[in-house]
């Protein structure tokens, strides 16, 4: 092997060993640079005769072309490697599953509220909404529940350490019954002097609060109040309306409804409404679903109406309880925990 072959091999080896483009350019300088080995050989030609110059020059040129070819090949290889590395670094894994957008659903208690509203609306009832922070007067006094009367302790009320602008103590309403008074007073004022006055026929669903917490009681729960006042509205109407509502709500006629005598300050007589299913897991068991009664004359007076000419009934039911019965849920707290594993079953 002559000196040129050795030089070409050394160059090829040096290029192959260069791991980066920068180091490849350094290696190139050692062979092809101004003071590189090939350049030095070219300079040496000057000392030779014309004939020797020709043959030696041609041989050096061949060697030079081989070195340049090796250099270019290595440059290409390094560039391709860099491209590959870059592509790898920026790789996009198109096999990753996309992010799904979950579809929401109505809360089971919201569904119940909507059913209650739709059924009573179909019977000509208005739907009213009212404040959850109430005054003492609306929550109790106006409902024939005088201060210091023991019946007030039927409700474990959350009192708010605050008075309204008129100096009245505030509470988180323990029931929706204050809405009877708010709605009927507004109705009486709106229709003042009209003979006969249009009937009051309203339901008032909403949130209510009591100091109470176990599997069937939650400090925040729902109620739906009902009120029907006219010149000749009787207990018989209450029985028909409420029984009809229950059969529509539970989508069955196989339902017994019982009015059990009870006591509420704002009604006289008062009744607890119980139901019993004729089939299913709760078959034959009496279940309490509402309180009701003929509105007490004192309360009718607080409506701004004359109890001699205006009479009717009221009821208050628990939509949470109705939801539990309709869907067979045995723990009320599930409704308010916000656990999607539970809630998504109602979608
Ligand atoms: N307000 C009562 C409660 O929270 C329920 C109730 C009973 C409402 C009788 C009424 C009624 O309108 O007439 O326990």
GROMACS .gro file of N, CA, C and O and ligand atoms in nm, residues 154-155 174-177 180 210 223 225-226 264 266-267 271 290-294 313-317, ligand 1:
model
  114
  154UNK      N    1  -9.060   2.179   6.615
  154UNK     CA    2  -9.073   2.072   6.514
  154UNK      C    3  -8.969   2.091   6.406
  154UNK      O    4  -8.936   1.999   6.333
  155UNK      N    5  -8.922   2.214   6.393
  155UNK     CA    6  -8.823   2.242   6.289
  155UNK      C    7  -8.693   2.289   6.350
  155UNK      O    8  -8.690   2.388   6.422
  174UNK      N    9  -8.690   2.675   5.700
  174UNK     CA   10  -8.694   2.532   5.732
  174UNK      C   11  -8.800   2.458   5.652
  174UNK      O   12  -8.807   2.336   5.658
  175UNK      N   13  -8.881   2.531   5.578
  175UNK     CA   14  -8.982   2.470   5.491
  175UNK      C   15  -9.020   2.571   5.383
  175UNK      O   16  -8.980   2.688   5.390
  176UNK      N   17  -9.094   2.523   5.282
  176UNK     CA   18  -9.135   2.616   5.176
  176UNK      C   19  -9.267   2.684   5.209
  176UNK      O   20  -9.316   2.767   5.132
  177UNK      N   21  -9.322   2.653   5.328
  177UNK     CA   22  -9.453   2.711   5.364
  177UNK      C   23  -9.457   2.865   5.362
  177UNK      O   24  -9.563   2.921   5.332
  180UNK      N   25  -9.641   3.017   5.080
  180UNK     CA   26  -9.789   3.030   5.080
  180UNK      C   27  -9.824   3.176   5.105
  180UNK      O   28  -9.906   3.235   5.036
  210UNK      N   29  -8.241   2.252   5.751
  210UNK     CA   30  -8.262   2.220   5.893
  210UNK      C   31  -8.136   2.159   5.952
  210UNK      O   32  -8.056   2.098   5.880
  223UNK      N   33  -8.817   2.092   4.926
  223UNK     CA   34  -8.960   2.076   4.952
  223UNK      C   35  -9.035   2.135   4.834
  223UNK      O   36  -8.981   2.211   4.755
  225UNK      N   37  -9.411   2.317   4.811
  225UNK     CA   38  -9.533   2.361   4.876
  225UNK      C   39  -9.646   2.366   4.773
  225UNK      O   40  -9.621   2.389   4.655
  226UNK      N   41  -9.767   2.347   4.818
  226UNK     CA   42  -9.883   2.365   4.730
  226UNK      C   43  -9.990   2.442   4.803
  226UNK      O   44 -10.004   2.429   4.925
  264UNK      N   45 -10.042   2.041   6.231
  264UNK     CA   46  -9.953   2.149   6.187
  264UNK      C   47 -10.019   2.278   6.233
  264UNK      O   48 -10.142   2.288   6.229
  266UNK      N   49 -10.040   2.557   6.090
  266UNK     CA   50 -10.098   2.639   5.982
  266UNK      C   51 -10.216   2.573   5.913
  266UNK      O   52 -10.270   2.627   5.817
  267UNK      N   53 -10.256   2.452   5.959
  267UNK     CA   54 -10.372   2.386   5.899
  267UNK      C   55 -10.463   2.331   6.007
  267UNK      O   56 -10.420   2.294   6.116
  271UNK      N   57 -10.342   1.671   5.796
  271UNK     CA   58 -10.325   1.529   5.763
  271UNK      C   59 -10.187   1.504   5.707
  271UNK      O   60 -10.130   1.587   5.636
  290UNK      N   61  -9.607   1.352   5.237
  290UNK     CA   62  -9.639   1.494   5.245
  290UNK      C   63  -9.718   1.525   5.370
  290UNK      O   64  -9.779   1.436   5.431
  291UNK      N   65  -9.716   1.653   5.408
  291UNK     CA   66  -9.806   1.704   5.510
  291UNK      C   67  -9.910   1.789   5.438
  291UNK      O   68  -9.883   1.842   5.330
  292UNK      N   69 -10.027   1.803   5.499
  292UNK     CA   70 -10.131   1.878   5.429
  292UNK      C   71 -10.240   1.921   5.526
  292UNK      O   72 -10.237   1.885   5.644
  293UNK      N   73 -10.335   1.994   5.475
  293UNK     CA   74 -10.449   2.029   5.558
  293UNK      C   75 -10.526   2.147   5.503
  293UNK      O   76 -10.487   2.208   5.402
  294UNK      N   77 -10.636   2.177   5.573
  294UNK     CA   78 -10.715   2.295   5.535
  294UNK      C   79 -10.650   2.415   5.601
  294UNK      O   80 -10.622   2.413   5.721
  313UNK      N   81 -10.681   2.457   5.079
  313UNK     CA   82 -10.587   2.362   5.142
  313UNK      C   83 -10.444   2.391   5.099
  313UNK      O   84 -10.419   2.463   5.002
  314UNK      N   85 -10.355   2.334   5.176
  314UNK     CA   86 -10.212   2.345   5.145
  314UNK      C   87 -10.149   2.208   5.164
  314UNK      O   88 -10.205   2.121   5.233
  315UNK      N   89 -10.038   2.190   5.101
  315UNK     CA   90  -9.961   2.068   5.126
  315UNK      C   91  -9.814   2.099   5.109
  315UNK      O   92  -9.776   2.197   5.047
  316UNK      N   93  -9.731   2.015   5.171
  316UNK     CA   94  -9.587   2.030   5.156
  316UNK      C   95  -9.527   1.892   5.143
  316UNK      O   96  -9.550   1.805   5.227
  317UNK      N   97  -9.454   1.870   5.032
  317UNK     CA   98  -9.398   1.735   5.013
  317UNK      C   99  -9.246   1.743   4.999
  317UNK      O  100  -9.189   1.851   4.979
  348LIG     N1  101  -9.422   2.274   5.631
  348LIG     C1  102  -9.442   2.139   5.679
  348LIG     C2  103  -9.306   2.077   5.712
  348LIG     O1  104  -9.209   2.128   5.672
  348LIG     C3  105  -9.508   2.055   5.573
  348LIG     C4  106  -9.649   2.095   5.550
  348LIG     C5  107  -9.749   2.040   5.626
  348LIG     C6  108  -9.680   2.190   5.456
  348LIG     C7  109  -9.881   2.075   5.607
  348LIG     C8  110  -9.813   2.227   5.436
  348LIG     C9  111  -9.912   2.168   5.513
  348LIG     O2  112  -9.848   2.318   5.346
  348LIG     O3  113 -10.040   2.204   5.491
  348LIG     O4  114  -9.304   1.978   5.779
   0.00000   0.00000   0.00000
